[in-house]
Amino acid sequence: MALIDTINPLLTTGWSKGDAGWSLKDYEARGGYAQLKRILANKMSSDDIIAEVKKSGLRGRGGAGFPTGLKWSFMPKAAPEKYVVCNTDEGEPGTFKDRDLLRYDPHSVIEGMIIAGYAVGAARGYNYIHGEIFEIYRRFEAALDEARAAGYLGQRILGSDFSFDLFAHHGWGAYVCGEETGLLESIEGKKGQPRFKPPFPANFGLYGKPTTINNTETFAAIPFILGMGGDAYLNLGKPNNGGTKLFSVSGHVNRPGNYEVPMGTPFAKLLEMAGGMRGGRQLKAVIPGGSSAPVLPAEVMMECTMDYESIAKAGSMLGSGAVIVMDETVCMVKALERLSYFYYEESCGQCTPCREGSGWLYRVVHRIEHGEGRAEDLDLLNRVTDNMMGKTICALADAAAFPVRGFIKNFRSEFEYHIEHRKCLVDPEVQRMGSGFFKAGAA
Amino acid sequence: MLIDERGMNSEHDMLSPELSSEALAKIDLEVAKYPVDQKQSAVMAALVIAQDEKGWLPKETIAVVAGYLGMAPMAVYEVASFYNMYDLQPVGKYKLTVCTNLPCALSGGVHAADYVKQKLGIDFNETTPDGKFTLKEGECMGACGDAPVMLVNNKRMCSFMLPEQIDKLLAECN
Amino acid sequence: MVEIEIDGKTLQVADGSTLIEAAHQLGAYIPHFCYHKKLSLAANCRMCLVQIEKVPKPMPACATIVTNGMKVFTHSEMAIKAQRAVMEFLLINHPLDCPICDQGGECRLQDLAVGYAESASKYGEEKRVVPDKNLGPLVSTDMSRCINCARCVRFTAEIAGMMELGQSFRGERVEIMPFNGKTVDSELSGNLIDLCPVGALTSKPFRFSARSWELSRRKSVSPHDGLGSNLIVQTRRDKVMRVLPLENEDINECWLSDKERFSYQGLNSQDDNGRLTKPMVKQGGEWKEVDWNVALDYAAHALRDVAKTHGGAAIGGLLSPHATLEEMYLAQKLMRGLGSENIDFRLRQSDFSADGHRHGTPWLGMKIADIGKLDRLLVVGSFLRKDHPLIAQRLRQSAKRGAQVCVLHSADDDLLINLEARAIAVPSQLPAMLAQVVKAVAELKGVATDAALTTVGAGLVDVNAAKKIAASLVSGGNVAILLGNFAQQHRQAATLNALAQQLAGLLGGRFGFLGEAANSVGGYVAKAVPGAVNGNAGLNAVAMLKDPRQAYVVLGAEPELDCADGAQALAALGKAAAVVVLSPFKSQAMLDYAAVLLPVSPFSETSGTFVNTEGRVQSFHAATKPLGETRPAWKVLRVLGNLLDVAGFEFNTSEDVRAEALGGMPEFVSGLDNGVAGVAPNLTASANGLERVADVPIHFADPLVRRAPALQQTRDSAAPTARMNAATLAKLGLVAGERVKVGAGGTAILTAELDAGLPDGAVRIAAAHADTFALGAMSTVLTVEKV
């Protein structure tokens, strides 16, 4: 879908024409590449650009929320070979904003990456695109062709001294490549097994060279920040939570989709924009930041605003801005079982705690869901997650552990019911009808 | 439009592990994206090209890709077995991958898969006896707002796959 | 240097050290599985998690670089909790089948589980089962035991140079495997067994034969190539059960080649071709087992008779270069006592024209450990990977660090080393090729060369390849030229020697010889060469066979397989009136040509000394008692000396012999010098017709390894073929796979095989093999025709 609703649109300004508005001509008509032209014409200094990005309060939109300007400033100035990499390996369940960004406005990402290349002194960039969205990869490649033909990419861009080329690298089905060093390994033609850090990519990145990696949405925000100025961007959101943010709302709402709202917008407002609860049913729980974030009960969530601090205070994470909305038809054990299966399936297998622990978690939750739970299982699950967290190279083990802990913490009685009665608290027929796949009364 | 690049070069000998000159030319384009001493970076794309041509990835073809990129065959196999859209076993003419992950399941992903299973009479990781369909369970495709979503032959994404849409898709697949 | 604190102890460690190295320096042990000092960091097992002050999460000691003031706690609550957590995860899918696991008793997982695991597992789910793999005759697999530390994968890729194993799939389904059911064919594959911290990869030949705690451990030295790898020989009830590396960073590091590790099986060989355990004499054409005194008397009489009748010079002594220093010393002394100067251990050498012109004993020209410091190398005439597996490994690592390695040879085998340049030419053109390199270096240096070199026809060889090699060599600061076995066995070995000397001189570098055998240096030290005592008198190994003697003393060798011309050797021995053989093994050939067979101890059953290629004196004791009536050869030779009334044979111990041979007990022998004087390079020689390129396959190189069954089943032990490049095959109208009749001194029927790495006009046929020895000289021209 294209744009449904927004407040203060920035990133989504180009989305209103749907699939008809992605091309270079449309982007330029919206003022696209003006910032790149201005930078090159004025020979803006790298420091000035980074200062502006710092001022904007832009925090990485991939999930970790690291300040972007600060990240860029870590790049060693003198290194002869540097890279800019965009992370469009969008595979966190619930997250689908980057797909739409590349689909409807790929040039904003391209311009953002070129500016980043200029700012950090890189001459080459790669955009790593999630394997399952081949059509989007094609579109991005088409946009690259346009940008190359127009002289925005390549040698001596727009007659300046600055040269930068950009390529798309297509993934082929591995969630862990969304982890930045797993992604770099994958570009290097290896398994996407994350690297031990330090050294961080700013010192030892792609091909061992200094590399800046940002999320698609982060790069897309760059032209806007430079256009409106860092201060203005910051003021769109809350202090330390600059700008607008894309929220991917999925699950039991009437209008699932991406919503761009200023940081700090109340969750209730976002839910309203998404059309409210499907079938007027009761909100039961929300995962506010993608599947790896702990689930929050309805009453807690309804009090939150959509920014890093508010969600963190409530005990979860804003993450990538993937809001998974669940209503009263959901069995929380079954929901967790599916998430646990995901992490078990996607663990890269290198670190012992994740390789062994993710399977252990899944099997125990699977048992509970299938009526074979044991009284000690909930404590066991907590113990296993405790043993996994903070002991691996990347955060996938933590990501596997958080949902388990969150679901048990906030919905313990439902798990206990499952173990004791060997069945769901929520009637199976109610669950079946909740998805909306079957028409009422159909077999 | 059905995006299906598999078996494109009908002239090509499907039984030979070797790749057609068209496929190699495509691989060359991918190699050109990377620094000259980093040919290995093109391995993922090369395997996709090989899979498109052969319908799946026999080990002998993996060895051909390895030879072309100057890699150890084992290093290529590691890659082919790590990313889950490479098919290391033969699949049907249409590989349908249904996302059943939580956000999709909330909007019918699991039920869509159940529906396809019932229609085709196969379970996940099975192929219909006529060799036409293979059904796979997928992980998050990054399109949760469009649930239920399905991939056809890895490259075509189908959104909002309710019963009527599934019926239509299956009818389209000849 | 930075100062850090580990468990309250302050220490200074080098910048860039990891915590695990720092702890090691302190003598503190941090549990680990995936970390190995010779392999790249993986940090995947997570067993080495420790607490660092001000860091909220436990950190892997193997991958964490020290910083000044870092405070580390390896036994804090956080560290112990993390380590116990990891151990629990490692064990949940492990079969815990220790009672039937070969690794039991020497298993790191078992050892650490004692310290870090609960007594009972809380894992109540089904355990993972992983299918086993067939990795070949040497390494056995039980993959369900694997903990996926991936040491094996890193070893094949990084040390052995070819990624023969990988970790496929992902998550819990990761699986260590070879590609497409292939076996692991590296000549270093046995090290996988040592590296595997659990019982997933174990020794196939050793499997189920003993428990580690039943074995006695004896230090020893490898009797094979010139490296002199240090060994731990493990025995039970006077039988060698297995061989492991004894770590010596200066020599074999922590590795062994498969030949060194598995050849022990030959020590226990019992078939018709196996160990000789009783003295035997041939009487009236019949072999009889006799007492030692009878056999010794018989041998002494036979030799004395020939010496008396025909003079001492009618006796020839052929000594295996794998014999100990003491054995060679006594053998040459015995020969000279009988009045013969015909003694040699350089059995595969064919050009002896440098004899009498040498400044000293030929050797590596440097310490083994110094190879790693070279930044430019030229390896001349070497099947390096198979002839010197661990030196090849050192060069592989050097090349990765940026050293440039060049090769000049008659075959372009894949050394699994990133080569800077190579020049491949038929054997007769190797000297011209090397001369071109000398010439090109001289030009680059602006130095005039020897007039002889300038006459070398440029059309003869690939001048560009020579120039590329020269350009590499002159660009370095620490250069060496290494002459391999093939160069030493070459018909113009002295020319190659002289040219290498000239080249090293121009470059201000070093040159040396890669010692073919355990005592290639020791043989010279023991004076087991003609002329070593009595000037230029005496016949060398080739001459004493070409011009047959009345009697021979053969020590530890099988001349038909171990000499430069096996057919000639066999003919000479067959004609001799008396052949006295001292050997640990018997063979049909021996029964045919010998008059008396004296069973002597292999290296594992005697004390002795090998002087390795860098001149290092390495003595060892017997690991077991001699088998049957076998006796150490030095004792047998001493008694023979006594029986023949040779003066100076009053030795009580092998140490006495060594003391006399070395004049003390130095760490390194003296008199090492590769220089030759007065050897004019002979660049005129050229061969007409097809030239034989004879390699000595790794597992055919000496009598012991030829009798090791598991090694004989490896891919490296495949039967010899007639290998040619496509042009040569085409010229001869042959197709690979056809049977061909090869003719030289004799004939052999072999299968033609394509080998793109050979120069035009070369036919590669392995030597040291029953199928090919009839062809005669290793270095020869031959004919090939379809059968």
mmCIF file of C-alpha atoms in Angstrom, chain C residues 47 87 92 121 154 159 216 235 250 264 272 291 316 328 358 406 408 428 439 477 480 486 489 509 586 620 665 681 767:
data_model
loop_
_atom_site.group_PDB
_atom_site.id
_atom_site.type_symbol
_atom_site.label_atom_id
_atom_site.label_comp_id
_atom_site.label_asym_id
_atom_site.label_seq_id
_atom_site.Cartn_x
_atom_site.Cartn_y
_atom_site.Cartn_z
ATOM 1 C CA MET C 47 33.671 -20.777 27.122
ATOM 2 C CA MET C 87 29.020 -25.447 29.567
ATOM 3 C CA ILE C 92 22.631 -30.375 26.122
ATOM 4 C CA SER C 121 21.164 -31.821 32.936
ATOM 5 C CA ARG C 154 39.830 -22.953 10.159
ATOM 6 C CA ILE C 159 47.039 -24.001 7.859
ATOM 7 C CA SER C 216 53.184 -44.611 27.981
ATOM 8 C CA THR C 235 53.150 -47.219 23.536
ATOM 9 C CA ASP C 250 61.414 -23.956 16.158
ATOM 10 C CA TYR C 264 54.025 -45.932 13.031
ATOM 11 C CA ASP C 272 55.424 -61.039 4.160
ATOM 12 C CA ASP C 291 70.765 -67.340 16.004
ATOM 13 C CA GLY C 316 79.981 -51.130 -1.330
ATOM 14 C CA MET C 328 75.891 -44.328 9.754
ATOM 15 C CA ARG C 358 82.187 -28.496 -1.094
ATOM 16 C CA CYS C 406 58.479 -17.893 -6.331
ATOM 17 C CA LEU C 408 61.177 -22.793 -10.413
ATOM 18 C CA SER C 428 67.080 -30.525 -18.626
ATOM 19 C CA LYS C 439 71.265 -13.110 -15.327
ATOM 20 C CA GLY C 477 65.348 -7.377 2.026
ATOM 21 C CA ALA C 480 66.651 -17.015 0.200
ATOM 22 C CA PHE C 486 64.119 -32.673 -7.130
ATOM 23 C CA GLN C 489 68.308 -35.454 -7.385
ATOM 24 C CA GLY C 509 70.686 -13.524 0.549
ATOM 25 C CA LYS C 586 61.887 -57.820 4.807
ATOM 26 C CA PHE C 620 66.175 -39.858 21.189
ATOM 27 C CA MET C 665 77.164 -32.956 22.184
ATOM 28 C CA PRO C 681 77.837 -24.391 -14.284
ATOM 29 C CA ALA C 767 59.568 -43.201 -8.461
#
